[in-house]
Coordinates of C-alpha atoms in Angstrom, one line a residue:
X145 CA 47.7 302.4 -147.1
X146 CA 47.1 301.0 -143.5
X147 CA 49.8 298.0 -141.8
X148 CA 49.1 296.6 -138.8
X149 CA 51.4 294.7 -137.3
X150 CA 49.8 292.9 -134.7
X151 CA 51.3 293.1 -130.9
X152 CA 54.2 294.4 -132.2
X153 CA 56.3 295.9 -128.9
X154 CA 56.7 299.3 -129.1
X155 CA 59.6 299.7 -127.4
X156 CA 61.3 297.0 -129.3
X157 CA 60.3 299.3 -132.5
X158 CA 61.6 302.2 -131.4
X159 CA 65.0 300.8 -130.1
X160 CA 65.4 299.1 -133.3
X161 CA 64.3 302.1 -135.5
X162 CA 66.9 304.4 -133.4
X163 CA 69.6 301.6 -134.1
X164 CA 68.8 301.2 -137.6
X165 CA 67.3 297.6 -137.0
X166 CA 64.1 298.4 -139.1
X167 CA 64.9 301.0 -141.5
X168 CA 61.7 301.4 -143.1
X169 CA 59.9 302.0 -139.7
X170 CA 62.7 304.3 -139.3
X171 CA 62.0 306.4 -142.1
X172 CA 58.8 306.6 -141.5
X173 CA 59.2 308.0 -138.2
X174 CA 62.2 310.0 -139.0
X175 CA 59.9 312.0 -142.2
X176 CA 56.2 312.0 -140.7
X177 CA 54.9 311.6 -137.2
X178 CA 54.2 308.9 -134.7
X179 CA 53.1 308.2 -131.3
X180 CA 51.6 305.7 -128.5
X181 CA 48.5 304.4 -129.6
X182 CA 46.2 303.7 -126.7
X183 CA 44.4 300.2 -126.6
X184 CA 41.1 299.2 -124.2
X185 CA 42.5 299.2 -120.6
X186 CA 43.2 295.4 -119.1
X187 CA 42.2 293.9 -122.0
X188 CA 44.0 292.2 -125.1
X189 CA 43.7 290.8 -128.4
X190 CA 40.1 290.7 -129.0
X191 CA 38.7 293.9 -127.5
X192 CA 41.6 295.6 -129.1
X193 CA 41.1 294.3 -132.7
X194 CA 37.4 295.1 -131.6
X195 CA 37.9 298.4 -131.3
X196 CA 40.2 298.9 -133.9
X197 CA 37.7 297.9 -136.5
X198 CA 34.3 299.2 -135.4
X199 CA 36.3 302.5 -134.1
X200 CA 34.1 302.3 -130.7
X201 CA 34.9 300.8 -127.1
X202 CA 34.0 297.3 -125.9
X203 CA 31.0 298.1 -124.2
X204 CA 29.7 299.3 -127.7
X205 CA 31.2 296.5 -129.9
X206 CA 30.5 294.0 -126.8
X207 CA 34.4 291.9 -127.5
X208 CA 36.2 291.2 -124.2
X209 CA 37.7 287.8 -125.9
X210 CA 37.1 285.2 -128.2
X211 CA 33.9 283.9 -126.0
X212 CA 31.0 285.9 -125.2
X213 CA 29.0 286.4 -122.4
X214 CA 25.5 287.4 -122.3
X215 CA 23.2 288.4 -119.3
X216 CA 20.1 286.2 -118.8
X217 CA 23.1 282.9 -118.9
X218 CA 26.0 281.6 -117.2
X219 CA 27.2 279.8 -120.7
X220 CA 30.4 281.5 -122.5
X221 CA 29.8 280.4 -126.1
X222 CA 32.3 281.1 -128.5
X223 CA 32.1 285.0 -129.9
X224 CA 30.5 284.8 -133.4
X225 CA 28.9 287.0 -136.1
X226 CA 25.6 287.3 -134.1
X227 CA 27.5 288.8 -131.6
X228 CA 28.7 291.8 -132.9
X229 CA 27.0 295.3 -132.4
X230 CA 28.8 298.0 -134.3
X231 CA 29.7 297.5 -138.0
X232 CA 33.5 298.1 -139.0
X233 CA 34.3 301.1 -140.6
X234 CA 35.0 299.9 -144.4
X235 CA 31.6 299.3 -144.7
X236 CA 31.2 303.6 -144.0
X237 CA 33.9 303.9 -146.3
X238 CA 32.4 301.3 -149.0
X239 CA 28.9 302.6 -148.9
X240 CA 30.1 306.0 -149.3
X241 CA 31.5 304.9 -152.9
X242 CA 35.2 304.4 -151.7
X243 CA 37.1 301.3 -152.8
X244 CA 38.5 298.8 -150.3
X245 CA 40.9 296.7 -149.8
X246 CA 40.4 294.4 -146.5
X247 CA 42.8 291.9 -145.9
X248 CA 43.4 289.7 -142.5
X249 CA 42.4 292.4 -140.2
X250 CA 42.0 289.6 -137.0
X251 CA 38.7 289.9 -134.9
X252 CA 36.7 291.5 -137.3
X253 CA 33.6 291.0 -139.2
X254 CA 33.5 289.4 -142.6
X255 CA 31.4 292.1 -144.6
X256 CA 28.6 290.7 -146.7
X257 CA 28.8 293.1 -149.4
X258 CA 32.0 295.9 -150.1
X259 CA 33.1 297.7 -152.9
X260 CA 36.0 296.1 -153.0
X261 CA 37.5 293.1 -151.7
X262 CA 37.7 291.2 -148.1
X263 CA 39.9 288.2 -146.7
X264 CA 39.2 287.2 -143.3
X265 CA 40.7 284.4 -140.9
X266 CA 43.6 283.4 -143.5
X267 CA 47.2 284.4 -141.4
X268 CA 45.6 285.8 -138.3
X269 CA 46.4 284.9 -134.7
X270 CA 43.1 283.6 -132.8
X271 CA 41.1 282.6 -135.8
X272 CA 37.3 283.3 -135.4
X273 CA 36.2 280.9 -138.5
X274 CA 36.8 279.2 -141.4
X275 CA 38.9 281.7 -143.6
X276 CA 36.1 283.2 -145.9
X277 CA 36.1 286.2 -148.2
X278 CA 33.9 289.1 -149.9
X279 CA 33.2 288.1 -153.2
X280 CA 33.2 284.1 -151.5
X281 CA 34.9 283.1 -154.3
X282 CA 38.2 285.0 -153.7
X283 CA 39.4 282.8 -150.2
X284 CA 39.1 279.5 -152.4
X285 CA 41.5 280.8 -154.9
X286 CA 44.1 282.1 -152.5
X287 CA 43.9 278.8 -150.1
X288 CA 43.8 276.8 -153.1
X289 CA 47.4 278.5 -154.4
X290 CA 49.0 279.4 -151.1
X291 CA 47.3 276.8 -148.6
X292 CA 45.5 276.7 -145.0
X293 CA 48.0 278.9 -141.8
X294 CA 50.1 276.6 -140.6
X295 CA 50.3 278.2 -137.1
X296 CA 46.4 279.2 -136.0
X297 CA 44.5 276.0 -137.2
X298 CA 42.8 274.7 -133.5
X299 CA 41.8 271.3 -133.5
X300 CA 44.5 270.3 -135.8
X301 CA 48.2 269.2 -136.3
X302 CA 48.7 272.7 -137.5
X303 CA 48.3 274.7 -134.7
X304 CA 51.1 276.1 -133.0
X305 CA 50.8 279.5 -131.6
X306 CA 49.1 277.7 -128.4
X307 CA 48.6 279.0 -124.8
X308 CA 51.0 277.3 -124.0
X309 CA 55.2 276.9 -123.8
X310 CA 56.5 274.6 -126.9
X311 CA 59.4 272.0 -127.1
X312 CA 63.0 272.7 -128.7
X313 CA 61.6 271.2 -131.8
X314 CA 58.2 272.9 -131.9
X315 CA 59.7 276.5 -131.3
X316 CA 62.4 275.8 -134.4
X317 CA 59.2 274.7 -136.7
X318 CA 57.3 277.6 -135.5
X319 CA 59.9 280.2 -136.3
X320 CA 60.1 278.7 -140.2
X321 CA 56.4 278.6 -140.3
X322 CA 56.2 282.2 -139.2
X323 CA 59.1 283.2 -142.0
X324 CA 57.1 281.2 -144.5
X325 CA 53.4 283.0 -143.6
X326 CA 55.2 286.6 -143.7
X327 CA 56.4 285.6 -147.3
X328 CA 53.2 284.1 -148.2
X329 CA 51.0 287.1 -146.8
X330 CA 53.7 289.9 -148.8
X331 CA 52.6 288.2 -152.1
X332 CA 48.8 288.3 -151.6
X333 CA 49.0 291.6 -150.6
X334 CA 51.0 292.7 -153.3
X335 CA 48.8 290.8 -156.0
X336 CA 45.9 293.1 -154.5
X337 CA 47.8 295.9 -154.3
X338 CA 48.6 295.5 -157.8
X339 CA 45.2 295.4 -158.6
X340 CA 45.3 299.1 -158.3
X341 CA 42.8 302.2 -157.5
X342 CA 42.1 301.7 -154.1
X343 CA 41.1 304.3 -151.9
X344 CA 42.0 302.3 -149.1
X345 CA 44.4 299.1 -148.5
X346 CA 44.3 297.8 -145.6
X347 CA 46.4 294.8 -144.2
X348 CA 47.9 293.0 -141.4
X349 CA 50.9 290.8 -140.2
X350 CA 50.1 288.1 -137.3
X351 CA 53.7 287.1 -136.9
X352 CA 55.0 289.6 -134.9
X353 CA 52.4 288.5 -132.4
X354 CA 52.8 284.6 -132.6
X355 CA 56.9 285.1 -132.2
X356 CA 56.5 287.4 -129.1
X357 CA 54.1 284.9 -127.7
X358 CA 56.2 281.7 -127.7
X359 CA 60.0 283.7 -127.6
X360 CA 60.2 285.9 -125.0
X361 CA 61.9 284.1 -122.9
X362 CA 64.8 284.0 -125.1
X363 CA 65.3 287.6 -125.7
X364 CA 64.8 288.4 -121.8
X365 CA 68.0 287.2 -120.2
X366 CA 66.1 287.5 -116.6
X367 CA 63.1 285.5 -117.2
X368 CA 62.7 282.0 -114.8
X369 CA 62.5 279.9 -118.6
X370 CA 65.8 281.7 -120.2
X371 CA 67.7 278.4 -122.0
X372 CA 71.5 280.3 -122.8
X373 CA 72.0 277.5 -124.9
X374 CA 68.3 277.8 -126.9
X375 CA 69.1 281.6 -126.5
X376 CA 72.3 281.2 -128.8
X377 CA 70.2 279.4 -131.6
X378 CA 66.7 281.1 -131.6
X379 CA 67.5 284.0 -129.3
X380 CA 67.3 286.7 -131.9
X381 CA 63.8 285.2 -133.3
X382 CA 61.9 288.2 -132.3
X383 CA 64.3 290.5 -134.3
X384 CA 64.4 288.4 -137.0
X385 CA 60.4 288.0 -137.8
X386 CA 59.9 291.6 -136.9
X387 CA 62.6 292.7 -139.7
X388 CA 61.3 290.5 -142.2
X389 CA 58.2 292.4 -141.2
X390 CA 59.9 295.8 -142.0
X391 CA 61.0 294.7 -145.2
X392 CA 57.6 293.2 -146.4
X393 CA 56.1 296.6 -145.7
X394 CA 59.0 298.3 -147.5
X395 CA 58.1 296.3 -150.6
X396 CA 54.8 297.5 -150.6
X397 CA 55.2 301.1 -149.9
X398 CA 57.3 301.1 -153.3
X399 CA 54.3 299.9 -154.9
X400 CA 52.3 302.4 -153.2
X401 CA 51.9 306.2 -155.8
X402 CA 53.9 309.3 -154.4
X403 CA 50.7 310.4 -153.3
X404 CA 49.7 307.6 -151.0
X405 CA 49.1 308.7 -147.3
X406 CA 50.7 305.3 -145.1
X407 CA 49.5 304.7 -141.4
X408 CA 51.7 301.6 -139.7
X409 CA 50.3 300.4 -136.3
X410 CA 50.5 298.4 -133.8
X411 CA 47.5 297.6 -131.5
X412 CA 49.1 296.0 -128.2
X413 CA 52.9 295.3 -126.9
X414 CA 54.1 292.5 -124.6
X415 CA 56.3 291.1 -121.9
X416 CA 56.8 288.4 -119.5
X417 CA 53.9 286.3 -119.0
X418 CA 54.1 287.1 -115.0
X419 CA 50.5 286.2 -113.9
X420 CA 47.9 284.8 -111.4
X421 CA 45.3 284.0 -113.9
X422 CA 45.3 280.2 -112.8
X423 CA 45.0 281.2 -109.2
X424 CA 41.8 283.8 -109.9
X425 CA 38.5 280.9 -109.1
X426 CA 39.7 279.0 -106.5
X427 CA 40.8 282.6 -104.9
X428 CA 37.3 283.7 -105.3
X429 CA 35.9 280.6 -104.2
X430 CA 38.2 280.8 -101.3
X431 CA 37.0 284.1 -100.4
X432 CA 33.3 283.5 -100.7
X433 CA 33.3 280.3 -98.7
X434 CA 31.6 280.4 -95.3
X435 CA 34.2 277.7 -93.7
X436 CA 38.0 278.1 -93.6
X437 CA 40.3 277.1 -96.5
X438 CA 41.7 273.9 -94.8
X439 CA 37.8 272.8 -95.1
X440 CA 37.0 274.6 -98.0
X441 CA 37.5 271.1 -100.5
X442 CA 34.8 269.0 -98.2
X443 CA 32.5 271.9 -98.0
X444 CA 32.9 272.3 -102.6
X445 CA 31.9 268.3 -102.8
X446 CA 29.1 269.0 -100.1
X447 CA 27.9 271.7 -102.7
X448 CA 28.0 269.7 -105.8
X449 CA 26.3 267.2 -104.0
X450 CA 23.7 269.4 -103.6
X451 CA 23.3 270.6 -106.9
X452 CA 23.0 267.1 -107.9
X453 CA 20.2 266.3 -105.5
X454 CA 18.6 269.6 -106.9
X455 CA 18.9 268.7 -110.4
X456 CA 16.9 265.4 -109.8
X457 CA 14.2 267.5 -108.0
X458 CA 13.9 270.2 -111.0
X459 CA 14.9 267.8 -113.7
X460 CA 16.8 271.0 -115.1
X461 CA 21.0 271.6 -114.8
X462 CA 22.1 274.3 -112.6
X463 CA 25.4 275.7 -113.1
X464 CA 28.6 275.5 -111.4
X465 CA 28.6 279.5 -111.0
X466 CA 25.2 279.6 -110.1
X467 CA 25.6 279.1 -106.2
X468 CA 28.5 281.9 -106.3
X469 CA 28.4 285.6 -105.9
X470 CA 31.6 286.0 -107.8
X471 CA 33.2 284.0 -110.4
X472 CA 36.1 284.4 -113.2
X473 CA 35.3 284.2 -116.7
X474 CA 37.9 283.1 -118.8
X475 CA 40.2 285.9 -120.2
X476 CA 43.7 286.6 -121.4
X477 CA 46.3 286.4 -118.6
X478 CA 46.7 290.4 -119.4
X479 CA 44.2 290.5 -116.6
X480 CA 41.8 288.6 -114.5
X481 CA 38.4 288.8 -115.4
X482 CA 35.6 288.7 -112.7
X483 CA 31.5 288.6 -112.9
X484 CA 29.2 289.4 -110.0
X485 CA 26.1 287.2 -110.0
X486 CA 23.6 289.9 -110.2
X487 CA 20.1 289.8 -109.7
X488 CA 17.7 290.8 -112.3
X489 CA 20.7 289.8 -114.9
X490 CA 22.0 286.2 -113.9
X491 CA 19.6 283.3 -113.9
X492 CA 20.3 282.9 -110.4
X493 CA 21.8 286.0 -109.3
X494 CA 22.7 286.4 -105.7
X495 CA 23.3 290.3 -105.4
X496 CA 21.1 292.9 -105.5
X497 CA 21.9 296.3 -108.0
X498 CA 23.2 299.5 -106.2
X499 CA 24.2 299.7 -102.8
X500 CA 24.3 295.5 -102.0
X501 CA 26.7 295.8 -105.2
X502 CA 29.0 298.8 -104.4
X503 CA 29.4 297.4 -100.3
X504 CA 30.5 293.8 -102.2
X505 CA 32.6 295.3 -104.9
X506 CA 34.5 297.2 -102.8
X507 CA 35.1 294.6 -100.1
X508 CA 36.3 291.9 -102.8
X509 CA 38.5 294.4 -104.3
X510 CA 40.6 295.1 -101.0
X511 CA 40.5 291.1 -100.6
X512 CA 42.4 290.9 -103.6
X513 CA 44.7 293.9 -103.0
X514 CA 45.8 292.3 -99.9
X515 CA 46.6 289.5 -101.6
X516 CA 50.7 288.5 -101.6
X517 CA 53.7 286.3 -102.6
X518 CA 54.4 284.6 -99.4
X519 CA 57.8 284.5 -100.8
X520 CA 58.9 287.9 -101.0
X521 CA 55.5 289.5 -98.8
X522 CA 55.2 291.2 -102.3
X523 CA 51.6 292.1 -103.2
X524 CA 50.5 290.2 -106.8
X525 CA 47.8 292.8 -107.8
X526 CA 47.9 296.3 -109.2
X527 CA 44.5 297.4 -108.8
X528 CA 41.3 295.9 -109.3
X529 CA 38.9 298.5 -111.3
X530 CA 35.2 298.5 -111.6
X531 CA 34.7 297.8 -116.1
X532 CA 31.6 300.6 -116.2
X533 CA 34.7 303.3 -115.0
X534 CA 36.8 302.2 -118.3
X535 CA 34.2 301.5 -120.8
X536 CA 30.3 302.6 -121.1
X537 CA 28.2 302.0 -123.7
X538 CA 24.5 300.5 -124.2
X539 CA 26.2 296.9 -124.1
X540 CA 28.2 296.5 -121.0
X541 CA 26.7 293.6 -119.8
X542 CA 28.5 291.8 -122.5
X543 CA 31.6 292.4 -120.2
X544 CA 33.1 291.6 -117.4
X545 CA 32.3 293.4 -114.0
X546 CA 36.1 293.6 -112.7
X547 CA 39.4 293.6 -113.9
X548 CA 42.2 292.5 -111.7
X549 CA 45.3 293.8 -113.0
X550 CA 48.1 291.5 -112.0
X551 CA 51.7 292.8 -111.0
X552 CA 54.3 291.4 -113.8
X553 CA 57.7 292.1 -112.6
X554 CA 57.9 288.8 -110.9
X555 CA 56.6 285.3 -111.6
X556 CA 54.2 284.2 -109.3
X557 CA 54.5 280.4 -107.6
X558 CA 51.9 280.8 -104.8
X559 CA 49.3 283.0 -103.2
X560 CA 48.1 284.0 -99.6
X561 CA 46.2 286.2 -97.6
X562 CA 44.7 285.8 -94.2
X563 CA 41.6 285.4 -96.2
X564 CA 42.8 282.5 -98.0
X565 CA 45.2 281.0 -96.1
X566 CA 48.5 279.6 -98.0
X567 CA 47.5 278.7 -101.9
X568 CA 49.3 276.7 -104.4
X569 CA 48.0 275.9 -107.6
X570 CA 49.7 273.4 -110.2
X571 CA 51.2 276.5 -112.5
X572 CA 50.0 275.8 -116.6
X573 CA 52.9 275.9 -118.8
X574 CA 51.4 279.5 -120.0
X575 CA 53.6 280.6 -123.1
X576 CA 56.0 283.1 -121.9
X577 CA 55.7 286.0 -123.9
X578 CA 52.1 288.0 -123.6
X579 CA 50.4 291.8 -123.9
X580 CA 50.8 294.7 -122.4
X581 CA 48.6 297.4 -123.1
X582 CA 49.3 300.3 -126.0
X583 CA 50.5 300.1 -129.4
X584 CA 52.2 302.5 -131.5
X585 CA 51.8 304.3 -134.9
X586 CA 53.7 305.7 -138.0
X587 CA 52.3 308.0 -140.7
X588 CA 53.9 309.6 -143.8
X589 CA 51.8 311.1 -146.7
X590 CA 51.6 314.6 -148.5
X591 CA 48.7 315.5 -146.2
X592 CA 50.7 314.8 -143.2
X593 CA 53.0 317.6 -141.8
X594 CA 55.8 316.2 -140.1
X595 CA 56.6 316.2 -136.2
X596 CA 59.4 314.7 -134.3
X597 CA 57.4 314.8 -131.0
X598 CA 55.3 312.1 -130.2
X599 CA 51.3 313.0 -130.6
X600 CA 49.3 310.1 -128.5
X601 CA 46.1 308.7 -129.8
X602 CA 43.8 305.6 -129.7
X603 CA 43.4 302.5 -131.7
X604 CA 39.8 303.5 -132.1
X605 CA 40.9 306.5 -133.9
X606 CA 42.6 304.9 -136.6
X607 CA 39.2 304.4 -138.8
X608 CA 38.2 307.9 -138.2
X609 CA 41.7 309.2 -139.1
X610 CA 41.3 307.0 -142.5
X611 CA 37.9 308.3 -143.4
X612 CA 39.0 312.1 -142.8
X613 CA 41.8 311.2 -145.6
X614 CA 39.3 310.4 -147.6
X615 CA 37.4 313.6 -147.2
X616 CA 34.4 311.7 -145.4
X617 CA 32.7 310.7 -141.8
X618 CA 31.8 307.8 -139.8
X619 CA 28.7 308.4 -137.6
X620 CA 28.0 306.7 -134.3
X621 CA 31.5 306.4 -133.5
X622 CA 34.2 307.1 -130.2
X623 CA 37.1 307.4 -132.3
X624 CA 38.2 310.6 -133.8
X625 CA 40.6 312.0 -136.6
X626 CA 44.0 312.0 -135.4
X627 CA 45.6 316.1 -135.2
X628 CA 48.6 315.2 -135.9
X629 CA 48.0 313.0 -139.0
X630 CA 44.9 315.4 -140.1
X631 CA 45.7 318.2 -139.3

């Protein structure tokens, strides 16, 4: 039996567990073993899920978000089935006669054939698609007697978990609609459950992710959006969804045999949404422009102008990145996201592989590192780190070239540089909760020998972990079994 419970802070389990907050966590940990569980560096949601699921690294699985990005284009088209490049690991498990049990794992591929059952896109955070199933006919029947998510439905009246901050009114309907989708998920999973000889059942709860999202600010008495009055009402939100979550997977653990092995994770953790994601273009476009910032406006029109102009003479649309050497691609505000304009691999690419590369890398790294808060002189980013030294793979193009990892300990209103001059960009009302890197895992079972010291491992070991329970393999994957669960 596998729980995920999807960017659930770690540190917010483990201080609960220790004061008794979520005593089925805390049994868990107290009889078998746990530890951090390492996600893809700078990256959330998507690649994490990503990796989770095929057990290999973004630049095998090619997920950096819920767009893609593709060399030979400058267009960012939602991710979709045709994107993916490794398979997930229940169809290893499936093929190799073991029955499965897939429901709501988020970001993942909707197999086309299991032994077993699938459920896809129902209660997950950052749908993909239309919820859909393995046999097709099993989604119908669950949306037709427990209905559509409330909470994750773009494009509609029902979608609430947004990017961005919600009213009074909107946070008090989201917290009931999250109660209600915990509820609803516990009985689907225990009618599967139910069902009986599985080799492996696999599920996962969104809520803990949507609540840390859009309440942070509530549980963080030092964050710029902390309401003392809201506080009083809703302030505990966050406890409240994730121990509603601890008791859900308590209820099926009892259903569970004696001789079930039970792996609880979570994939990412979160914080205060501190970031300079809405400063990243116009930094970069500040940085690559030959005139200085005050003239920098004129000389963007003057360049639109002549794309227009071009357009007319080759009858074909050019791109808004295409004139750039650097621009951002659109990522979580865990990080910024940055792609050179490479020749040989952009339409239009304006620098040349290897050392024409390295010399402009490096240069627009230090340009950002010497970027500060001219309030407090205070530099806004970590580091900046080249993608190929985190991930490598045979699909790396699909990612970005640079991460820019943003410091979070403050809120940031404006940026400058000598570079760049004074900046201030209209904020977005971002929501004010968001990811941090790492997870965390539990696991209890008679195959697992229990340790109080905390073993680290990574999300991409998970599937192999499973498949070593169940006496089998997965080839072609990064992931391994997990010592301290294995043995």
């Amino acid at each position: 039996m596998v729980i995920g419970l999807d960017s659930a802070d770690s540190k917010l389990l483990i201080d609960w567990c220790d004061s008794g907050k979520l005593p089925v966590l805390k049994s868990l940990k107290e009889q078998g073993v746990w530890g951090k569980l390492a996600s893809p560096p700078l990256m959330a949601d998507d690649a994490a899920w990503a990796s989770f699921s095929t057990s290999v690294s973004p630049a095998e699985h090619g997920r950096f978000f819920w767009k893609s990005f593709h060399s030979g284009s400058y267009d960012t088209p939602q991710f979709s089935a045709q994107d993916w490049k490794h398979e997930p690991f229940w169809n290893v498990l499936s093929q190799a006669n073991k029955k499965v049990a897939i429901i709501d794992v988020p970001k993942c591929q909707l197999s086309k054939d299991l032994n077993g059952i699938q459920l896809a896109n129902w209660l997950v955070h950052g749908r993909d698609d239309k919820t859909g199933s393995f046999p097709p006919s099993f989604a119908p029947d669950i949306l037709s007697r427990y209905g559509n998510d409330q909470n994750d439905c773009p494009n509609s009246d029902e979608y609430l978990c947004l990017m961005e901050t919600l009213s009074t009114e909107k946070l008090r309907l989201l917290l009931q609609r999250l109660i209600n989708s915990v509820e609803r998920k516990l009985s689907v999973a225990t009618e599967v459950l139910n069902q009986g000889n599985w080799d492996l059942f696999l599920t996962v709860f969104k809520e803990s992710h949507c609540v840390g999202h859009q309440f942070w600010h509530l549980l963080d008495e030092g964050h710029p959006q902390y309401d003392q009055v809201l506080a009083h009402e809703l302030g505990d939100a966050i406890e409240k969804i994730y121990q509603l979550i601890d008791r859900s997977v308590g209820k099926l653990l009892e259903l569970s045999d004696p001789d079930t092995n039970v792996i609880i994770f979570s994939n990412l953790g979160m914080a205060a949404n501190y970031t300079g994601e809405s400063y990243l273009d116009e930094i970069l476009n500040r940085l690559e422009s030959p005139v200085p910032p005050r003239f920098q406006p004129k000389y963007r029109k003057l360049i639109k102008v002549k794309n227009r102009i071009q357009k007319k003479i080759t009858r074909r649309e050019l791109h808004l990145n295409a004139h750039r050497k650097a621009f951002q691609l659109e990522h979580n505000e865990i990080s910024g996201a940055i792609r050179i304009n490479l020749k040989d691999r952009e339409p239009a690419g304006r620098i040349s592989p290897g050392r024409e590369l390295e010399k402009f890398c490096a240069k627009l790294s230090q340009d950002l590192i010497d970027l500060v808060d001219p309030n407090t002189g205070n530099p806004i980013v970590k580091q900046v780190i080249r993608t190929e030294t985190l991930f490598t793979g045979n699909h790396q193009d699909c990612l970005p070239d640079l991460l820019v990892e943003w410091r979070r300990d403050a809120l940031i209103t404006s940026v400058a540089s000598k570079k760049i001059g004074l900046l201030r960009v209209n904020k977005p009302p971002y929501r004010t909760g968001n990811h941090t890197v790492d997870g965390i895992y539990f696991a209890r079972g008679p195959a697992i020998v229990p340790n109080q010291n905390p073993s680290s491992a990574s999300l991409m070991d998970i599937g192999p972990t499973i498949a070593a329970l169940l006496n089998t393999s997965l080839p072609d994957v990064e992931g391994k079994p997990i010592k301290a669960i294995c043995g």
